[in-house]
């Protein structure tokens, strides 16, 4: 048998794989662009917050009502974006994953800052859970379980918001600033009411810490 | 029995180290890259097969001989009372148009086989004085006694269909370079899950796939349960079967190809054989196959990248051997991942969160549009087409339980078989002694 059959085989294999990759890329790109457009909107809102904070008194009625409304709008969308980004974590086909995640994290940091401001200036009763995780294979199970637990807590406990930040990843070094603020040096860590937890916690214990007494049984 | 030289064991050690390093490397590359890489190799093999099929290169249909030369059926026997009657019965029902001589070589049976055979007048019984502990020595004895130009090696637990020789002998008619013709071996019983698993394994491996490898002169094995060989060729390739070999049938196939002889496969010629009926027996049988395979691949390492036979040298041997090693690494990677995740999950589960909280973890892992799933679907589509063609070749119609067994064969069986392969590899590498063990009833 000549070599031609192997050459045709190699070419056909490459062609099929490229076709598959192209199909997946087109499908993922269209979904991914939705995330990007949502992130753009969130970014615009955070800019708008800055405008309000620059041009009005920090504890004025106008500023507070605008800020609180904006936070409520933003926070629900941030959670869904985080979930979507998680599902794209290992997709090499998404070329701008890192830049999108950066945008998301910056938006998240700004949202956390706004919430801290709102708590201080407008008596906003929200309870942020700041969650630092290593974005690699070392935390596949603990992080997966924790993430799911946090989403459940966010549902069960009103006014609870989750702020996930990868830590120790070169592409997202700027999250160190948040970690430093909360005294966190290593992932995995949860921070609630300035209290650190370095291992997955029971749901009831977290709810207690948050002041939510919802029975999980 | 077979024992690799120090040099060959060092080669295996080198491959073993390479596999461990590659396994370590897989932890630092995205799983997606691994999936594309392995799916690509798998697709390539399937495409070569499809191209051969489309080109009409794959043979395997019955070829009726115009000459109908005389043949000698050689049956090595050892403690075969459970199967010998059925074997003799199937031989007596052969309606081959040429002359048939039948030699049974008894390897010092102690269960009454020898006495039983001595009462049958139409067979020639050759009694060995000392148990050889292998199949090769009785076979060689039978070959020496045979007076015909063609010999049929038949296992004592194998039952050929009446038309088998008529269907196979035509392959020898026009081409003197055809050294051997293999048949389609199927399990004699196909009722339990274990038998059915082996049924589909045999159909997939010995039917169209074997014919495809025959078409490109790249057979690296051929079941010796029922095979026809040209007798003069055996002398030309340095004698009969290798007594010190766990898979003497594979050894002779490689030797035939080294000397430029062709191996043909006739998947329409069916012989039914007893297959192991427990997982343990399956393990023992496959361990013998794989140890023999690894041993013979090293024995014939000069054929790797040999330009004398491009297909065997550059595809049949290195590519398929590489795929086997890669499968071990990939499956080890998956198993390690599953075990560590399961262990972590168990720890987190039992110490921290309740079951209801954790289940969501798995649902969260479901990908949106996973390249893994798309590539898997493409690969499985090719596999489905292959299953369809291979089953059609043996005119088998799927029944209810068959679908479940095919799923087991595709999704679970590779883990079992890879484990046996890895275990066999290590045993050959460290030089564990081997012996020929009979596992059928």
XYZ file of C-alpha atoms in Angstrom:
658
model
C 0.000 0.000 0.000
C 1.355 3.400 -0.863
C 1.928 6.296 1.426
C -0.934 8.234 -0.141
C -3.561 6.659 2.070
C -1.781 7.919 5.189
C -1.312 11.387 3.731
C -5.013 11.550 2.867
C -5.767 10.192 6.352
C -3.678 12.887 8.043
C -5.211 15.640 5.899
C -8.745 14.360 6.525
C -8.080 14.085 10.275
C -6.778 17.644 10.444
C -9.727 18.830 8.341
C -12.275 17.137 10.607
C -10.649 18.469 13.768
C -10.474 21.983 12.317
C -14.108 21.742 11.271
C -15.111 20.634 14.757
C -13.043 23.379 16.367
C -14.420 26.001 13.994
C -17.999 24.922 14.735
C -17.418 25.025 18.469
C -15.647 28.353 18.235
C -18.510 29.943 16.316
C -21.029 28.652 18.841
C -18.969 29.705 21.827
C -18.099 33.075 20.346
C -21.738 34.023 20.001
C -22.467 33.099 23.608
C -19.292 34.701 24.766
C -20.095 38.000 23.116
C -23.219 38.145 25.304
C -21.047 38.002 28.395
C -18.858 40.747 27.043
C -21.778 43.001 26.259
C -23.163 42.448 29.785
C -19.778 43.262 31.226
C -19.696 46.471 29.200
C -23.027 47.476 30.683
C -21.796 46.733 34.171
C -18.695 48.746 33.529
C -20.825 51.652 32.364
C -22.866 51.455 35.571
C -19.798 51.522 37.740
C -18.602 54.593 35.836
C -21.977 56.151 36.462
C -21.583 55.403 40.176
C -18.291 57.241 40.139
C -19.941 60.219 38.475
C -22.621 60.305 41.174
C -20.109 59.956 43.970
C -17.996 62.809 42.512
C -20.869 65.218 42.043
C -23.067 64.599 45.066
C -22.687 64.329 48.825
C -21.724 60.848 49.847
C -24.702 60.455 52.170
C -27.281 62.398 50.180
C -30.670 60.869 49.498
C -30.128 61.060 45.734
C -26.718 59.383 45.871
C -27.850 56.614 48.204
C -31.001 55.711 46.319
C -29.090 55.653 43.035
C -26.281 53.582 44.503
C -28.559 51.051 46.164
C -30.632 50.572 43.047
C -27.506 50.169 40.986
C -25.962 47.648 43.363
C -29.092 45.523 43.343
C -29.157 45.506 39.551
C -25.496 44.729 39.217
C -25.124 42.016 41.839
C -27.646 39.597 40.355
C -25.982 39.840 36.968
C -22.485 39.422 38.352
C -23.393 36.016 39.751
C -24.667 34.727 36.431
C -21.600 36.057 34.614
C -19.354 34.319 37.111
C -21.131 31.031 36.502
C -20.820 31.448 32.741
C -17.142 32.354 32.951
C -16.521 29.301 35.123
C -17.928 27.065 32.446
C -15.499 28.575 29.931
C -12.483 28.223 32.194
C -10.577 25.645 30.183
C -11.634 26.709 26.715
C -8.589 27.470 24.654
C -10.882 28.431 21.834
C -11.921 31.552 23.674
C -8.957 33.709 22.889
C -9.950 36.704 25.025
C -10.985 34.731 28.079
C -8.307 36.297 30.260
C -9.156 39.858 29.255
C -12.867 39.218 29.799
C -12.185 37.692 33.180
C -10.018 40.683 34.051
C -12.882 43.018 33.165
C -15.201 40.933 35.249
C -12.873 40.950 38.237
C -12.329 44.700 38.048
C -16.097 45.170 37.875
C -16.399 42.914 40.880
C -13.780 44.853 42.832
C -15.574 48.107 42.024
C -18.884 46.582 43.086
C -17.352 45.432 46.367
C -15.997 48.912 46.929
C -19.409 50.440 46.223
C -21.026 48.052 48.674
C -18.519 48.965 51.368
C -19.265 52.640 50.630
C -22.984 52.008 50.654
C -22.767 50.182 53.975
C -20.891 53.106 55.462
C -22.696 56.045 53.854
C -26.204 54.767 53.230
C -26.619 52.081 55.926
C -26.876 49.460 53.216
C -27.548 46.137 54.918
C -25.823 43.837 52.471
C -23.374 41.150 53.634
C -20.562 40.420 51.197
C -18.805 37.062 51.186
C -15.369 37.498 49.707
C -14.036 34.254 48.342
C -10.420 33.691 47.262
C -9.667 30.554 45.304
C -6.722 29.062 43.407
C -7.719 28.785 39.771
C -6.058 25.459 39.045
C -6.562 21.737 39.351
C -5.536 21.681 43.030
C -8.933 22.947 44.090
C -11.321 21.182 41.763
C -13.566 19.623 44.384
C -13.346 21.978 47.386
C -13.848 24.986 45.153
C -16.672 23.377 43.204
C -18.495 22.427 46.384
C -17.847 25.837 47.935
C -19.048 27.685 44.858
C -22.257 25.717 44.837
C -22.705 26.275 48.559
C -22.175 30.006 48.168
C -24.778 30.213 45.432
C -27.258 28.417 47.662
C -26.489 30.769 50.533
C -26.941 33.759 48.263
C -30.369 32.412 47.391
C -31.391 31.508 50.928
C -30.012 34.517 52.696
C -31.267 37.911 51.615
C -28.755 40.663 51.094
C -25.843 38.279 50.806
C -23.499 38.752 47.891
C -20.570 36.704 46.744
C -17.313 38.152 45.470
C -15.067 35.467 44.054
C -11.445 36.337 43.308
C -8.766 34.020 41.940
C -5.562 34.463 43.874
C -1.963 33.813 42.950
C -2.628 33.873 39.210
C -0.273 36.031 37.168
C -2.990 37.217 34.807
C -5.049 38.562 37.697
C -2.368 39.894 40.021
C -4.474 42.952 40.812
C -6.744 40.795 43.000
C -3.839 40.776 45.490
C -4.937 44.219 46.569
C -8.283 42.874 47.725
C -6.626 39.927 49.431
C -4.220 42.238 51.238
C -7.115 44.361 52.430
C -8.713 41.311 54.037
C -5.426 39.897 55.312
C -5.539 36.874 53.028
C -2.237 35.524 51.733
C -3.096 32.130 50.326
C -6.146 30.758 48.575
C -8.471 29.027 49.545
C -10.188 31.550 51.885
C -13.630 32.890 52.671
C -14.057 36.253 54.379
C -17.340 37.105 56.097
C -17.613 40.053 58.446
C -13.830 40.368 58.318
C -13.546 36.798 59.636
C -11.418 34.355 57.644
C -12.191 30.715 56.934
C -9.550 28.569 55.292
C -11.538 25.398 54.649
C -15.048 24.704 53.290
C -17.560 25.400 56.003
C -20.893 23.881 56.846
C -23.777 25.746 55.349
C -25.442 26.298 58.729
C -22.268 27.773 60.198
C -21.985 30.205 57.315
C -25.631 31.175 57.602
C -25.130 31.763 61.308
C -22.122 33.951 60.627
C -24.187 35.931 58.154
C -27.021 36.286 60.617
C -29.382 34.207 58.499
C -31.187 31.453 60.310
C -32.594 29.389 57.528
C -32.821 25.685 58.326
C -31.088 23.559 55.714
C -32.505 20.254 56.888
C 8.687 -19.814 28.617
C 9.415 -16.434 27.114
C 11.844 -14.127 28.869
C 13.034 -10.831 27.486
C 16.720 -10.085 27.230
C 18.186 -7.429 29.496
C 18.417 -5.040 26.548
C 14.740 -5.441 25.733
C 13.764 -4.987 29.343
C 15.797 -1.789 29.412
C 13.866 -0.611 26.360
C 10.625 -1.298 28.246
C 12.025 0.529 31.267
C 12.808 3.511 29.027
C 9.269 3.458 27.651
C 7.906 3.127 31.168
C 9.856 6.184 32.337
C 8.676 8.073 29.263
C 5.069 7.131 30.030
C 5.401 8.280 33.652
C 6.939 11.587 32.527
C 4.215 12.028 29.935
C 1.599 11.261 32.575
C 3.110 13.958 34.795
C 3.164 16.339 31.853
C -0.567 15.815 31.254
C -1.293 17.469 34.594
C 0.165 20.719 33.309
C -1.627 20.913 29.987
C -5.340 21.615 29.610
C -7.464 18.500 29.321
C -8.823 19.992 26.106
C -5.439 19.646 24.376
C -5.213 16.022 25.446
C -8.687 15.354 24.131
C -7.884 16.856 20.726
C -4.611 14.960 20.577
C -6.059 11.551 21.435
C -9.256 12.063 19.434
C -7.080 13.097 16.480
C -5.041 9.902 16.633
C -8.170 7.810 16.974
C -9.801 9.615 14.053
C -6.723 9.075 11.945
C -6.808 5.317 12.502
C -10.523 5.223 11.726
C -10.035 7.306 8.596
C -7.276 5.064 7.291
C -9.715 2.232 7.787
C -12.544 4.076 6.029
C -10.231 5.005 3.149
C -9.181 1.382 2.732
C -12.818 0.373 2.758
C -13.777 3.024 0.231
C -10.884 2.015 -1.961
C -12.119 -1.572 -2.024
C -8.820 -2.730 -0.525
C -10.380 -4.571 2.369
C -10.961 -8.193 1.551
C -12.434 -10.809 3.810
C -15.246 -12.343 1.861
C -15.312 -16.034 1.083
C -12.992 -17.103 -1.749
C -13.749 -20.517 -3.074
C -10.771 -22.471 -4.332
C -10.661 -23.899 -7.828
C -7.934 -26.332 -6.812
C -9.219 -27.547 -3.446
C -5.799 -28.797 -2.279
C -5.511 -31.422 0.426
C -5.129 -30.092 3.956
C -4.018 -31.512 7.280
C -5.868 -30.383 10.349
C -3.589 -30.339 13.376
C -5.241 -30.229 16.781
C -2.979 -29.985 19.822
C -4.810 -31.384 22.841
C -4.232 -31.418 26.547
C -6.922 -32.448 29.035
C -9.632 -31.452 26.594
C -12.405 -33.885 27.468
C -14.903 -31.057 27.937
C -14.516 -29.806 24.405
C -12.936 -32.513 22.297
C -16.162 -34.299 21.330
C -17.676 -31.119 19.979
C -14.426 -30.278 18.184
C -14.258 -33.701 16.522
C -17.926 -33.459 15.651
C -17.383 -30.100 13.907
C -14.369 -31.498 12.013
C -16.415 -34.476 10.854
C -19.042 -32.102 9.510
C -16.610 -30.117 7.389
C -17.713 -30.420 3.794
C -14.471 -29.324 2.203
C -14.191 -30.382 -1.403
C -10.545 -31.402 -1.074
C -8.977 -34.186 0.954
C -8.674 -33.751 4.715
C -6.199 -35.463 6.974
C -6.566 -35.031 10.709
C -3.757 -35.227 13.277
C -4.422 -34.885 16.980
C -1.290 -34.367 19.034
C -1.898 -35.274 22.647
C 0.349 -33.484 25.104
C 0.101 -36.147 27.828
C -3.518 -35.633 28.841
C -4.522 -37.134 32.152
C -8.281 -36.705 31.940
C -9.012 -39.504 29.480
C -8.626 -37.419 26.322
C -5.869 -39.666 25.022
C -7.931 -42.815 25.548
C -10.969 -41.198 23.957
C -9.006 -40.119 20.884
C -7.346 -43.492 20.456
C -10.786 -45.020 19.846
C -11.510 -42.766 16.879
C -10.285 -44.499 13.787
C -10.420 -41.740 11.181
C -7.976 -39.473 12.994
C -4.245 -39.880 13.367
C -3.216 -39.622 17.016
C 0.280 -38.609 17.936
C 1.169 -39.094 21.594
C 3.861 -36.959 23.177
C 5.802 -38.669 25.939
C 6.229 -35.611 28.093
C 3.919 -32.671 28.654
C 5.398 -29.680 26.825
C 3.458 -27.008 28.737
C 2.802 -25.070 25.571
C 0.899 -25.250 22.303
C 3.830 -24.782 19.960
C 5.566 -28.135 20.489
C 2.477 -30.298 19.745
C 1.723 -28.073 16.747
C 5.256 -28.462 15.406
C 5.050 -32.195 15.871
C 1.835 -32.224 13.849
C 3.379 -30.069 11.135
C 6.275 -32.531 10.832
C 3.854 -35.410 10.406
C 1.675 -33.607 7.871
C 2.117 -34.644 4.268
C -0.102 -32.088 2.571
C 0.825 -28.647 1.232
C -1.526 -26.880 3.601
C -1.972 -27.248 7.311
C -4.863 -26.108 9.452
C -4.042 -25.275 13.053
C -7.143 -25.786 15.141
C -7.597 -25.461 18.905
C -9.317 -28.311 20.686
C -11.923 -25.886 22.079
C -12.737 -24.415 18.690
C -15.508 -25.550 16.397
C -15.278 -24.563 12.731
C -18.412 -24.136 10.661
C -18.828 -26.777 7.897
C -18.009 -24.399 5.004
C -14.956 -22.806 6.614
C -12.246 -24.391 4.480
C -14.126 -23.855 1.236
C -14.368 -20.162 2.102
C -10.704 -19.785 3.058
C -8.692 -21.895 0.636
C -9.354 -19.694 -2.394
C -7.010 -17.068 -0.918
C -4.076 -19.376 -1.630
C -5.038 -20.064 -5.246
C -3.473 -17.219 -7.168
C -0.833 -15.782 -4.893
C 2.076 -17.895 -3.707
C 3.104 -15.109 -1.336
C 0.022 -15.743 0.803
C 1.507 -17.575 3.772
C -1.496 -17.819 6.061
C -5.217 -17.155 6.114
C -7.003 -16.364 9.342
C -10.656 -16.888 10.062
C -13.267 -15.056 12.060
C -13.256 -16.403 15.596
C -16.429 -15.917 17.610
C -17.370 -17.075 21.091
C -19.199 -20.372 21.007
C -21.677 -19.160 23.589
C -23.116 -15.689 23.501
C -25.524 -15.507 26.395
C -23.958 -13.956 29.478
C -22.692 -10.375 29.643
C -19.073 -11.591 29.777
C -19.557 -13.762 26.699
C -21.283 -10.931 24.885
C -18.494 -8.499 25.767
C -16.047 -10.915 24.186
C -18.348 -11.462 21.227
C -18.261 -7.774 20.326
C -14.549 -7.599 21.103
C -13.913 -10.436 18.645
C -16.239 -9.012 15.995
C -14.563 -5.612 16.192
C -10.993 -6.845 16.445
C -10.935 -9.920 14.245
C -13.405 -9.018 11.547
C -13.145 -5.913 9.438
C -10.311 -4.445 11.466
C -8.128 -7.514 10.954
C -9.030 -7.466 7.266
C -7.982 -3.814 7.058
C -4.629 -4.633 8.647
C -4.287 -7.600 6.294
C -4.918 -5.281 3.355
C -1.912 -3.178 4.349
C 0.169 -6.208 5.388
C 0.272 -5.014 8.950
C -1.165 -7.848 10.987
C 0.538 -7.872 14.341
C -1.525 -10.774 15.588
C -3.798 -13.504 14.349
C -5.800 -15.849 16.537
C -4.307 -19.298 16.254
C -7.591 -20.975 17.165
C -8.244 -21.656 13.472
C -5.708 -20.706 10.836
C -4.626 -22.210 7.531
C -0.955 -22.049 6.553
C 1.091 -22.985 3.536
C 3.393 -25.742 4.782
C 6.421 -25.016 2.605
C 6.443 -21.452 3.874
C 6.946 -22.653 7.450
C 10.283 -24.176 6.495
C 11.311 -21.079 4.582
C 10.744 -18.770 7.549
C 12.916 -20.787 9.874
C 10.640 -23.520 11.141
C 7.395 -23.906 13.019
C 5.945 -22.236 16.061
C 8.211 -20.788 18.735
C 7.865 -23.014 21.848
C 9.095 -20.325 24.189
C 6.414 -17.878 23.209
C 3.190 -17.054 25.040
C 1.530 -16.042 21.784
C 3.126 -18.357 19.266
C 0.439 -17.439 16.720
C 1.457 -13.793 16.831
C 5.117 -14.717 16.590
C 4.654 -16.725 13.424
C 2.556 -13.956 11.866
C 5.327 -11.459 12.464
C 7.900 -13.894 11.108
C 5.850 -14.499 7.966
C 5.687 -10.766 7.346
C 9.382 -10.330 8.007
C 9.990 -12.769 5.164
C 7.584 -10.895 2.919
C 4.666 -13.289 3.097
C 1.094 -12.054 3.171
C -1.464 -12.780 5.851
C -5.071 -12.758 4.708
C -8.228 -12.621 6.736
C -11.510 -14.209 5.752
C -14.137 -12.829 8.099
C -16.897 -14.804 6.427
C -15.238 -18.054 7.524
C -16.316 -18.525 11.114
C -14.997 -20.796 13.834
C -16.588 -20.765 17.262
C -14.409 -21.024 20.316
C -14.841 -21.424 24.036
C -14.165 -18.144 25.786
C -13.478 -17.410 29.446
C -16.650 -17.255 31.467
C -15.403 -15.168 34.378
C -13.642 -11.833 34.632
C -10.691 -13.512 36.335
C -10.238 -15.957 33.458
C -10.599 -13.127 30.966
C -7.886 -11.262 32.819
C -5.554 -14.274 32.747
C -6.140 -14.855 29.022
C -5.636 -11.250 28.058
C -2.574 -10.971 30.232
C -1.081 -13.844 28.215
C -2.050 -12.112 24.979
C -0.532 -8.803 25.988
C 2.621 -10.261 27.481
C 3.062 -12.204 24.274
C 2.338 -9.105 22.251
C 4.879 -6.950 24.090
C 7.444 -9.738 23.920
C 6.943 -10.199 20.193
C 6.966 -6.488 19.420
C 10.403 -6.380 20.992
C 11.493 -9.593 19.312
C 10.621 -8.021 15.957
C 11.751 -4.513 16.788
C 13.871 -4.471 13.637
C 10.604 -4.217 11.696
C 9.813 -0.858 13.324
C 10.426 1.899 10.770
C 11.640 -0.646 8.276
C 11.233 0.561 4.720
C 10.979 -3.039 3.474
C 7.353 -3.054 4.562
C 6.310 0.586 4.842
C 2.810 -0.103 6.153
C 3.967 -2.455 8.881
C 7.101 -0.489 9.669
C 5.585 2.967 9.820
C 1.933 2.351 10.656
C 1.100 -1.163 11.832
C 3.847 -1.440 14.411
C 4.912 1.975 15.689
C 1.654 3.842 15.360
C -0.545 1.182 16.891
C 2.022 0.435 19.608
C 2.217 4.140 20.380
C -1.592 4.289 20.563
C -1.565 1.443 23.071
C 0.974 3.217 25.253
C -0.908 6.499 24.923
C -4.135 4.775 25.974
C -2.427 3.560 29.134
C -1.284 7.099 29.954
C -4.631 8.719 29.191
C -6.638 6.164 31.096
C -4.217 6.410 34.028
C -4.724 10.192 33.913
C -8.512 9.837 33.949
C -8.429 7.265 36.747
C -6.091 9.399 38.882
C -8.345 12.399 38.320
C -11.465 10.438 39.210
C -9.905 8.873 42.295
C -8.462 12.124 43.650
C -11.684 13.997 42.945
C -13.766 11.242 44.482
C -11.498 11.135 47.539
C -11.590 14.903 47.964
C -15.315 14.905 47.393
C -15.724 12.214 50.037
C -13.609 14.157 52.520
C -15.411 17.426 51.866
C -18.717 15.621 51.867
C -18.251 13.754 55.108
C -16.543 16.514 57.020
C -18.152 19.679 55.815
C -21.238 19.821 53.696
C -24.313 17.720 53.276
C -25.099 15.600 50.233
C -27.735 17.952 48.949
C -25.236 20.791 48.868
C -22.564 18.852 47.041
C -24.568 17.368 44.234
C -24.802 20.764 42.654
C -21.047 20.664 42.114
C -21.435 18.095 39.403
C -24.250 19.910 37.685
C -22.144 23.056 37.709
C -19.397 21.218 35.864
C -21.616 20.514 32.879
C -20.098 22.522 30.072
C -21.996 24.964 27.909
C -20.732 23.829 24.522
C -17.912 21.494 25.323
C -15.292 20.779 22.657
C -14.797 17.545 24.552
C -18.400 16.519 23.971
C -18.383 17.553 20.307
C -15.152 15.658 19.631
C -16.454 12.703 21.574
C -19.638 12.723 19.490
C -17.614 12.807 16.252
C -15.407 9.933 17.468
C -18.382 7.901 18.645
C -20.138 8.483 15.328
C -17.159 6.976 13.549
C -17.197 4.132 16.048
C -20.919 3.577 15.478
C -20.325 3.362 11.725
C -17.527 0.899 12.365
C -19.714 -1.213 14.654
C -22.442 -1.196 12.034
C -20.081 -2.350 9.268
C -18.315 -4.944 11.422
C -21.598 -6.473 12.600
C -22.988 -6.438 9.088
C -19.892 -8.307 7.906
C -20.721 -11.205 10.225
C -24.438 -10.860 9.483
C -25.284 -10.237 13.124
C -28.474 -8.488 14.152
C -28.446 -6.547 17.399
C -30.849 -7.639 20.113
C -32.049 -5.896 23.285
C -29.172 -6.517 25.680
C -26.581 -5.987 22.956
C -26.874 -2.215 23.153
C -25.998 -2.285 26.845
C -23.029 -4.559 26.144
C -21.797 -2.302 23.353
C -21.950 0.615 25.774
C -19.931 -1.409 28.286
C -17.442 -2.281 25.541
C -17.038 1.342 24.542
C -17.152 3.066 27.910
C -15.907 0.599 30.532
C -14.075 -2.255 28.840
C -11.150 -0.045 27.718
C -10.357 0.595 31.405
C -10.180 -3.145 32.093
C -8.146 -3.915 29.035
C -5.767 -1.013 29.625
C -5.209 -2.186 33.167
C -4.358 -5.679 31.898
C -2.039 -4.142 29.300
C -0.261 -1.993 31.878
C 0.084 -4.947 34.237
C 1.451 -7.129 31.422
C 3.879 -4.377 30.431
C 5.254 -4.133 33.967
C 5.511 -7.924 34.315
C 7.520 -8.171 31.094
C 9.644 -5.212 32.141
C 10.619 -6.667 35.495
C 10.893 -10.180 34.080
C 8.142 -12.039 35.930
C 8.118 -15.673 34.807
C 5.262 -16.645 32.557
C 3.508 -19.847 31.654
C 0.860 -20.943 29.203
C -2.433 -21.196 31.113
C -5.602 -22.667 29.682
C -8.666 -20.655 30.671
C -11.509 -22.109 28.632
C -13.822 -24.788 29.985
